[in-house]
PDB file of C-alpha atoms and ligand atoms in Angstrom:
ATOM      1  CA  UNK A1384       8.653 -19.999   0.954  1.00  0.00           C
ATOM      2  CA  UNK A1385       9.983 -16.687  -0.349  1.00  0.00           C
ATOM      3  CA  UNK A1386      10.588 -13.407   1.473  1.00  0.00           C
ATOM      4  CA  UNK A1387       9.239 -11.699  -1.677  1.00  0.00           C
ATOM      5  CA  UNK A1388       5.827 -13.085  -0.729  1.00  0.00           C
ATOM      6  CA  UNK A1389       5.731 -10.862   2.372  1.00  0.00           C
ATOM      7  CA  UNK A1390       3.382  -8.137   1.242  1.00  0.00           C
ATOM      8  CA  UNK A1391       3.368  -4.581   2.562  1.00  0.00           C
ATOM      9  CA  UNK A1392      -0.156  -5.308   3.787  1.00  0.00           C
ATOM     10  CA  UNK A1393       1.089  -8.237   5.939  1.00  0.00           C
ATOM     11  CA  UNK A1394       3.548  -5.976   7.762  1.00  0.00           C
ATOM     12  CA  UNK A1395       1.004  -3.221   8.331  1.00  0.00           C
ATOM     13  CA  UNK A1396      -1.515  -5.808   9.515  1.00  0.00           C
ATOM     14  CA  UNK A1397       0.990  -7.122  12.061  1.00  0.00           C
ATOM     15  CA  UNK A1398       1.425  -3.616  13.472  1.00  0.00           C
ATOM     16  CA  UNK A1399      -2.340  -3.028  13.363  1.00  0.00           C
ATOM     17  CA  UNK A1400      -2.696  -6.212  15.435  1.00  0.00           C
ATOM     18  CA  UNK A1401      -0.356  -4.756  18.048  1.00  0.00           C
ATOM     19  CA  UNK A1402       2.985  -6.400  17.194  1.00  0.00           C
ATOM     20  CA  UNK A1403       5.873  -4.339  18.575  1.00  0.00           C
ATOM     21  CA  UNK A1404       8.297  -5.415  15.855  1.00  0.00           C
ATOM     22  CA  UNK A1405       8.398  -7.335  12.568  1.00  0.00           C
ATOM     23  CA  UNK A1406      11.416  -9.290  11.340  1.00  0.00           C
ATOM     24  CA  UNK A1407      11.695 -10.686   7.821  1.00  0.00           C
ATOM     25  CA  UNK A1408      14.408 -13.199   6.988  1.00  0.00           C
ATOM     26  CA  UNK A1409      15.315 -13.915   3.370  1.00  0.00           C
ATOM     27  CA  UNK A1410      17.973 -15.785   1.408  1.00  0.00           C
ATOM     28  CA  UNK A1411      21.191 -13.921   0.652  1.00  0.00           C
ATOM     29  CA  UNK A1412      20.849 -11.383  -2.128  1.00  0.00           C
ATOM     30  CA  UNK A1413      21.961 -12.734  -5.516  1.00  0.00           C
ATOM     31  CA  UNK A1414      21.718 -16.317  -4.220  1.00  0.00           C
ATOM     32  CA  UNK A1415      18.058 -16.928  -5.080  1.00  0.00           C
ATOM     33  CA  UNK A1416      17.337 -20.558  -6.010  1.00  0.00           C
ATOM     34  CA  UNK A1417      14.985 -19.381  -8.734  1.00  0.00           C
ATOM     35  CA  UNK A1418      15.023 -16.595 -11.304  1.00  0.00           C
ATOM     36  CA  UNK A1419      12.683 -14.364  -9.347  1.00  0.00           C
ATOM     37  CA  UNK A1420      15.084 -12.864  -6.760  1.00  0.00           C
ATOM     38  CA  UNK A1421      12.144 -12.189  -4.475  1.00  0.00           C
ATOM     39  CA  UNK A1422      14.502 -11.148  -1.682  1.00  0.00           C
ATOM     40  CA  UNK A1423      15.042  -7.884  -3.581  1.00  0.00           C
ATOM     41  CA  UNK A1424      11.256  -7.390  -3.539  1.00  0.00           C
ATOM     42  CA  UNK A1425      11.320  -7.938   0.232  1.00  0.00           C
ATOM     43  CA  UNK A1426      14.153  -5.444   0.669  1.00  0.00           C
ATOM     44  CA  UNK A1427      12.405  -2.770  -1.419  1.00  0.00           C
ATOM     45  CA  UNK A1428       9.102  -3.325   0.388  1.00  0.00           C
ATOM     46  CA  UNK A1429      10.829  -2.974   3.770  1.00  0.00           C
ATOM     47  CA  UNK A1430      12.578   0.254   2.725  1.00  0.00           C
ATOM     48  CA  UNK A1431       9.245   1.663   1.567  1.00  0.00           C
ATOM     49  CA  UNK A1432       7.419   0.473   4.678  1.00  0.00           C
ATOM     50  CA  UNK A1433      10.050   1.990   6.973  1.00  0.00           C
ATOM     51  CA  UNK A1434       9.499   5.391   5.332  1.00  0.00           C
ATOM     52  CA  UNK A1435       5.735   4.962   5.670  1.00  0.00           C
ATOM     53  CA  UNK A1436       6.166   4.091   9.350  1.00  0.00           C
ATOM     54  CA  UNK A1437       8.186   7.255   9.908  1.00  0.00           C
ATOM     55  CA  UNK A1438       5.491   9.214   8.035  1.00  0.00           C
ATOM     56  CA  UNK A1439       2.799   8.066  10.473  1.00  0.00           C
ATOM     57  CA  UNK A1440       5.022   8.532  13.530  1.00  0.00           C
ATOM     58  CA  UNK A1441       6.202   4.957  14.172  1.00  0.00           C
ATOM     59  CA  UNK A1442       9.850   4.204  14.767  1.00  0.00           C
ATOM     60  CA  UNK A1443      11.056   2.464  11.560  1.00  0.00           C
ATOM     61  CA  UNK A1444      13.524   0.421  13.611  1.00  0.00           C
ATOM     62  CA  UNK A1445      10.555  -1.757  14.519  1.00  0.00           C
ATOM     63  CA  UNK A1446      10.829  -3.374  11.084  1.00  0.00           C
ATOM     64  CA  UNK A1447      13.895  -5.309  10.027  1.00  0.00           C
ATOM     65  CA  UNK A1448      14.972  -7.475   7.093  1.00  0.00           C
ATOM     66  CA  UNK A1449      18.096  -9.621   6.987  1.00  0.00           C
ATOM     67  CA  UNK A1450      19.471 -12.012   4.416  1.00  0.00           C
ATOM     68  CA  UNK A1451      21.272 -15.251   5.253  1.00  0.00           C
ATOM     69  CA  UNK A1452      21.633 -18.858   4.189  1.00  0.00           C
ATOM     70  CA  UNK A1453      20.533 -22.065   5.876  1.00  0.00           C
ATOM     71  CA  UNK A1454      24.132 -22.474   7.051  1.00  0.00           C
ATOM     72  CA  UNK A1455      24.021 -19.225   9.025  1.00  0.00           C
ATOM     73  CA  UNK A1456      22.446 -20.700  12.150  1.00  0.00           C
ATOM     74  CA  UNK A1457      24.618 -18.843  14.621  1.00  0.00           C
ATOM     75  CA  UNK A1458      24.275 -15.556  12.744  1.00  0.00           C
ATOM     76  CA  UNK A1459      20.487 -16.044  12.615  1.00  0.00           C
ATOM     77  CA  UNK A1460      20.348 -16.533  16.389  1.00  0.00           C
ATOM     78  CA  UNK A1461      22.461 -13.453  16.997  1.00  0.00           C
ATOM     79  CA  UNK A1462      20.367 -11.317  14.650  1.00  0.00           C
ATOM     80  CA  UNK A1463      17.108 -12.420  16.257  1.00  0.00           C
ATOM     81  CA  UNK A1464      18.505 -11.838  19.760  1.00  0.00           C
ATOM     82  CA  UNK A1465      19.686  -8.348  18.748  1.00  0.00           C
ATOM     83  CA  UNK A1466      16.345  -7.498  17.138  1.00  0.00           C
ATOM     84  CA  UNK A1467      14.386  -8.756  20.156  1.00  0.00           C
ATOM     85  CA  UNK A1468      16.540  -6.655  22.468  1.00  0.00           C
ATOM     86  CA  UNK A1469      16.092  -3.613  20.230  1.00  0.00           C
ATOM     87  CA  UNK A1470      12.306  -3.957  20.109  1.00  0.00           C
ATOM     88  CA  UNK A1471      12.123  -4.441  23.886  1.00  0.00           C
ATOM     89  CA  UNK A1472      14.227  -1.307  24.342  1.00  0.00           C
ATOM     90  CA  UNK A1473      11.938   0.626  21.987  1.00  0.00           C
ATOM     91  CA  UNK A1474       8.958  -0.281  24.170  1.00  0.00           C
ATOM     92  CA  UNK A1475       5.339  -1.038  23.313  1.00  0.00           C
ATOM     93  CA  UNK A1476       4.087  -0.010  19.885  1.00  0.00           C
ATOM     94  CA  UNK A1477       2.341   3.358  19.875  1.00  0.00           C
ATOM     95  CA  UNK A1478       2.837   4.127  23.535  1.00  0.00           C
ATOM     96  CA  UNK A1479       6.614   4.396  23.159  1.00  0.00           C
ATOM     97  CA  UNK A1480       6.154   6.283  19.877  1.00  0.00           C
ATOM     98  CA  UNK A1481       3.901   8.771  21.705  1.00  0.00           C
ATOM     99  CA  UNK A1482       0.906   8.164  19.473  1.00  0.00           C
ATOM    100  CA  UNK A1483      -2.563   7.839  20.917  1.00  0.00           C
ATOM    101  CA  UNK A1484      -3.786   4.215  20.375  1.00  0.00           C
ATOM    102  CA  UNK A1485      -6.950   5.325  18.523  1.00  0.00           C
ATOM    103  CA  UNK A1486      -4.961   7.687  16.336  1.00  0.00           C
ATOM    104  CA  UNK A1487      -2.449   4.934  15.521  1.00  0.00           C
ATOM    105  CA  UNK A1488      -5.263   2.511  14.702  1.00  0.00           C
ATOM    106  CA  UNK A1489      -6.852   5.031  12.376  1.00  0.00           C
ATOM    107  CA  UNK A1490      -3.521   5.914  10.699  1.00  0.00           C
ATOM    108  CA  UNK A1491      -2.708   2.255  10.093  1.00  0.00           C
ATOM    109  CA  UNK A1492      -6.202   1.637   8.734  1.00  0.00           C
ATOM    110  CA  UNK A1493      -5.845   4.581   6.334  1.00  0.00           C
ATOM    111  CA  UNK A1494      -2.466   3.355   5.076  1.00  0.00           C
ATOM    112  CA  UNK A1495      -3.691  -0.236   4.697  1.00  0.00           C
ATOM    113  CA  UNK A1496      -6.547   0.956   2.518  1.00  0.00           C
ATOM    114  CA  UNK A1497      -4.002   2.663   0.287  1.00  0.00           C
ATOM    115  CA  UNK A1498      -1.722  -0.378  -0.146  1.00  0.00           C
ATOM    116  CA  UNK A1499      -2.925  -1.179  -3.715  1.00  0.00           C
ATOM    117  CA  UNK A1500      -2.485   2.481  -4.690  1.00  0.00           C
ATOM    118  CA  UNK A1501       0.970   2.635  -3.054  1.00  0.00           C
ATOM    119  CA  UNK A1502       2.075  -0.534  -4.850  1.00  0.00           C
ATOM    120  CA  UNK A1503       0.914   0.828  -8.199  1.00  0.00           C
ATOM    121  CA  UNK A1504       2.402   4.293  -7.610  1.00  0.00           C
ATOM    122  CA  UNK A1505       5.777   2.847  -6.530  1.00  0.00           C
ATOM    123  CA  UNK A1506       5.879  -0.248  -8.741  1.00  0.00           C
ATOM    124  CA  UNK A1507       9.074   0.716 -10.584  1.00  0.00           C
ATOM    125  CA  UNK A1508      11.074   1.346  -7.424  1.00  0.00           C
ATOM    126  CA  UNK A1509       9.594  -1.741  -5.779  1.00  0.00           C
ATOM    127  CA  UNK A1510      11.029  -3.793  -8.656  1.00  0.00           C
ATOM    128  CA  UNK A1511      14.526  -2.254  -8.352  1.00  0.00           C
ATOM    129  CA  UNK A1512      17.703  -4.270  -8.084  1.00  0.00           C
ATOM    130  CA  UNK A1513      20.317  -1.743  -7.126  1.00  0.00           C
ATOM    131  CA  UNK A1514      24.046  -2.260  -6.949  1.00  0.00           C
ATOM    132  CA  UNK A1515      25.059  -1.028  -3.514  1.00  0.00           C
ATOM    133  CA  UNK A1516      23.871  -0.030  -0.065  1.00  0.00           C
ATOM    134  CA  UNK A1517      24.233   3.711  -0.696  1.00  0.00           C
ATOM    135  CA  UNK A1518      21.767   3.533  -3.578  1.00  0.00           C
ATOM    136  CA  UNK A1519      19.331   1.627  -1.382  1.00  0.00           C
ATOM    137  CA  UNK A1520      19.612   4.206   1.377  1.00  0.00           C
ATOM    138  CA  UNK A1521      18.140   6.771  -1.017  1.00  0.00           C
ATOM    139  CA  UNK A1522      15.646   4.547  -2.841  1.00  0.00           C
ATOM    140  CA  UNK A1523      12.656   6.151  -1.106  1.00  0.00           C
ATOM    141  CA  UNK A1524      12.823   9.626   0.431  1.00  0.00           C
ATOM    142  CA  UNK A1525      10.682  11.095   3.193  1.00  0.00           C
ATOM    143  CA  UNK A1526       9.592  13.935   0.882  1.00  0.00           C
ATOM    144  CA  UNK A1527       8.395  11.461  -1.726  1.00  0.00           C
ATOM    145  CA  UNK A1528       6.359   9.560   0.846  1.00  0.00           C
ATOM    146  CA  UNK A1529       4.799  12.821   2.106  1.00  0.00           C
ATOM    147  CA  UNK A1530       3.837  13.627  -1.513  1.00  0.00           C
ATOM    148  CA  UNK A1531       2.544  10.105  -2.070  1.00  0.00           C
ATOM    149  CA  UNK A1532      -0.012  10.597   0.690  1.00  0.00           C
ATOM    150  CA  UNK A1533      -0.816  14.274   0.175  1.00  0.00           C
ATOM    151  CA  UNK A1534      -1.453  13.728  -3.535  1.00  0.00           C
ATOM    152  CA  UNK A1535      -3.205  10.369  -3.251  1.00  0.00           C
ATOM    153  CA  UNK A1536      -5.493  10.019  -6.229  1.00  0.00           C
ATOM    154  CA  UNK A1537      -9.234   9.569  -5.813  1.00  0.00           C
ATOM    155  CA  UNK A1538     -11.659   8.368  -8.464  1.00  0.00           C
ATOM    156  CA  UNK A1539     -15.035   9.925  -9.099  1.00  0.00           C
ATOM    157  CA  UNK A1540     -17.793   9.136 -11.576  1.00  0.00           C
ATOM    158  CA  UNK A1541     -19.090  12.221 -13.344  1.00  0.00           C
ATOM    159  CA  UNK A1542     -22.904  11.919 -13.145  1.00  0.00           C
ATOM    160  CA  UNK A1543     -23.258  14.005 -16.308  1.00  0.00           C
ATOM    161  CA  UNK A1544     -21.249  11.479 -18.321  1.00  0.00           C
ATOM    162  CA  UNK A1545     -22.059   8.071 -16.808  1.00  0.00           C
ATOM    163  CA  UNK A1546     -24.137   5.952 -19.203  1.00  0.00           C
ATOM    164  CA  UNK A1547     -24.755   3.072 -16.768  1.00  0.00           C
ATOM    165  CA  UNK A1548     -23.002   0.516 -18.969  1.00  0.00           C
ATOM    166  CA  UNK A1549     -22.045  -1.286 -15.709  1.00  0.00           C
ATOM    167  CA  UNK A1550     -18.538  -2.193 -16.880  1.00  0.00           C
ATOM    168  CA  UNK A1551     -16.843  -0.485 -13.903  1.00  0.00           C
ATOM    169  CA  UNK A1552     -19.436  -1.969 -11.539  1.00  0.00           C
ATOM    170  CA  UNK A1553     -18.536  -5.488 -12.707  1.00  0.00           C
ATOM    171  CA  UNK A1554     -14.782  -4.925 -12.717  1.00  0.00           C
ATOM    172  CA  UNK A1555     -14.275  -3.145  -9.383  1.00  0.00           C
ATOM    173  CA  UNK A1556     -12.311  -5.682  -7.254  1.00  0.00           C
ATOM    174  CA  UNK A1557     -13.842  -4.581  -3.934  1.00  0.00           C
ATOM    175  CA  UNK A1558     -17.459  -3.851  -4.890  1.00  0.00           C
ATOM    176  CA  UNK A1559     -16.968  -0.165  -4.167  1.00  0.00           C
ATOM    177  CA  UNK A1560     -19.271   0.979  -6.982  1.00  0.00           C
ATOM    178  CA  UNK A1561     -23.007   1.287  -6.485  1.00  0.00           C
ATOM    179  CA  UNK A1562     -24.908   1.002  -9.734  1.00  0.00           C
ATOM    180  CA  UNK A1563     -27.361  -0.941 -11.848  1.00  0.00           C
ATOM    181  CA  UNK A1564     -29.270  -0.795 -15.099  1.00  0.00           C
ATOM    182  CA  UNK A1565     -30.140   2.819 -16.010  1.00  0.00           C
ATOM    183  CA  UNK A1566     -28.603   4.090 -12.792  1.00  0.00           C
ATOM    184  CA  UNK A1567     -25.807   6.614 -12.611  1.00  0.00           C
ATOM    185  CA  UNK A1568     -22.944   4.795 -10.897  1.00  0.00           C
ATOM    186  CA  UNK A1569     -21.380   6.099  -7.707  1.00  0.00           C
ATOM    187  CA  UNK A1570     -18.090   5.207  -6.005  1.00  0.00           C
ATOM    188  CA  UNK A1571     -18.129   4.592  -2.259  1.00  0.00           C
ATOM    189  CA  UNK A1572     -14.936   6.439  -1.305  1.00  0.00           C
ATOM    190  CA  UNK A1573     -14.617   4.535   1.976  1.00  0.00           C
ATOM    191  CA  UNK A1574     -14.553   1.209   0.136  1.00  0.00           C
ATOM    192  CA  UNK A1575     -12.425   2.301  -2.821  1.00  0.00           C
ATOM    193  CA  UNK A1576      -8.813   1.039  -2.746  1.00  0.00           C
ATOM    194  CA  UNK A1577      -7.753   3.421  -5.564  1.00  0.00           C
ATOM    195  CA  UNK A1578      -6.740   0.636  -7.952  1.00  0.00           C
ATOM    196  CA  UNK A1579      -7.738   2.723 -10.976  1.00  0.00           C
ATOM    197  CA  UNK A1580      -9.576  -0.125 -12.721  1.00  0.00           C
ATOM    198  CA  UNK A1581     -12.783   1.900 -13.195  1.00  0.00           C
ATOM    199  CA  UNK A1582     -10.768   4.707 -14.805  1.00  0.00           C
ATOM    200  CA  UNK A1583      -9.161   2.241 -17.204  1.00  0.00           C
ATOM    201  CA  UNK A1584     -12.282   0.293 -18.164  1.00  0.00           C
ATOM    202  CA  UNK A1585     -14.796   3.105 -18.602  1.00  0.00           C
ATOM    203  CA  UNK A1586     -15.242   3.278 -22.399  1.00  0.00           C
ATOM    204  CA  UNK A1587     -13.426   6.307 -23.899  1.00  0.00           C
ATOM    205  CA  UNK A1588     -16.630   7.434 -25.600  1.00  0.00           C
ATOM    206  CA  UNK A1589     -18.109   7.986 -22.127  1.00  0.00           C
ATOM    207  CA  UNK A1590     -14.947   8.995 -20.218  1.00  0.00           C
ATOM    208  CA  UNK A1591     -17.066   9.219 -17.098  1.00  0.00           C
ATOM    209  CA  UNK A1592     -14.443   8.404 -14.463  1.00  0.00           C
ATOM    210  CA  UNK A1593     -12.307  11.309 -13.259  1.00  0.00           C
ATOM    211  CA  UNK A1594      -8.957  10.942 -11.547  1.00  0.00           C
ATOM    212  CA  UNK A1595      -8.692  13.564  -8.787  1.00  0.00           C
ATOM    213  CA  UNK A1596      -5.251  14.054  -7.211  1.00  0.00           C
ATOM    214  CA  UNK A1597      -4.918  15.482  -3.686  1.00  0.00           C
ATOM    215  CA  UNK A1598      -8.305  17.221  -3.403  1.00  0.00           C
ATOM    216  CA  UNK A1599     -11.693  16.291  -1.984  1.00  0.00           C
ATOM    217  CA  UNK A1600     -14.070  14.356  -4.210  1.00  0.00           C
ATOM    218  CA  UNK A1601     -17.486  15.924  -4.978  1.00  0.00           C
ATOM    219  CA  UNK A1602     -20.262  14.460  -2.819  1.00  0.00           C
ATOM    220  CA  UNK A1603     -22.257  11.569  -4.329  1.00  0.00           C
ATOM    221  CA  UNK A1604     -25.475  12.525  -6.056  1.00  0.00           C
ATOM    222  CA  UNK A1605     -28.583  11.636  -4.021  1.00  0.00           C
ATOM    223  CA  UNK A1606     -30.093   8.215  -4.730  1.00  0.00           C
ATOM    224  CA  UNK A1607     -33.346   9.809  -5.940  1.00  0.00           C
ATOM    225  CA  UNK A1608     -31.464  11.552  -8.761  1.00  0.00           C
ATOM    226  CA  UNK A1609     -29.534   8.553 -10.099  1.00  0.00           C
ATOM    227  CA  UNK A1610     -32.027   7.236 -12.642  1.00  0.00           C
ATOM    228  CA  UNK A1611     -31.058   7.931 -16.269  1.00  0.00           C
ATOM    229  CA  UNK A1612     -34.086   8.833 -18.405  1.00  0.00           C
ATOM    230  CA  UNK A1613     -33.346   7.886 -22.028  1.00  0.00           C
TER     231      UNK A1613
HETATM  232  S1  SF4 B2143     -10.542   2.798  -8.190  1.00  0.00           S
HETATM  233 FE1  SF4 B2143     -12.505   2.228  -9.087  1.00  0.00          FE
HETATM  234  S2  SF4 B2143     -12.330   0.019  -9.525  1.00  0.00           S
HETATM  235 FE2  SF4 B2143     -10.661   0.550  -8.077  1.00  0.00          FE
HETATM  236  S3  SF4 B2143     -11.520   0.157  -6.060  1.00  0.00           S
HETATM  237 FE3  SF4 B2143     -11.933   2.302  -6.499  1.00  0.00          FE
HETATM  238  S4  SF4 B2143     -13.988   2.301  -7.388  1.00  0.00           S
HETATM  239 FE4  SF4 B2143     -13.236   0.202  -7.483  1.00  0.00          FE
HETATM  240  S1  SF4 B2144     -17.918   2.306 -17.026  1.00  0.00           S
HETATM  241 FE1  SF4 B2144     -18.195   4.519 -17.140  1.00  0.00          FE
HETATM  242  S2  SF4 B2144     -20.131   4.827 -18.213  1.00  0.00           S
HETATM  243 FE2  SF4 B2144     -20.039   2.691 -17.590  1.00  0.00          FE
HETATM  244  S3  SF4 B2144     -21.138   2.658 -15.620  1.00  0.00           S
HETATM  245 FE3  SF4 B2144     -18.978   2.939 -15.146  1.00  0.00          FE
HETATM  246  S4  SF4 B2144     -18.665   5.146 -15.037  1.00  0.00           S
HETATM  247 FE4  SF4 B2144     -20.650   4.799 -16.028  1.00  0.00          FE
END
């Protein structure tokens, strides 16, 4: 019902599934029927996603958002016709952007895994309601998106400090933590979506979860060495 419901993940998934272009239509800004003004959320998400697309080598013109009312039938038709023409002129996704299909697939997969992290890292800007177009043009910069990815935070459980209380194991939303009673817990970095929950819930007296920005995470300790002898 609301353009604000269109998540960054939905757009990236559409491109990962081979769509050449994505169009999002929302109600006119400042004319939301509710108090949520979700169309601003859609606009901010699109601006962020367009920068991310440029970062991975996709033409950001493949993603568009427009705002109109139910009385704008003719305008809607014109906008859709224009967008269709533009996407056709851009050519097939990846090929026309001169990215190898496997490389594009892998880049989109990497970004999709980071969506929860991106949404947390950019939550204030994603909730912006700015006054004019000029401010929106500069809401997200290319440099900031480069930094966002180069300094992406990883989480690591310090085997010296973990007390196997299992709190992080139970709270991880994607089952990315291997653990059990009297076992040092270990994060599967391929599964981890960098939500930060384990960092927040690990009791301060243990402080076993480290936040590691922009550097490789130490390798997991071998399974044979995970038992805690008390
Ligand atoms: S940051 Fe921690 S809780 Fe969040 S997905 Fe990764 S391992 Fe799980
Ligand atoms: S919450 Fe902390 S101490 Fe408890 S199992 Fe997880 S990392 Fe170990």
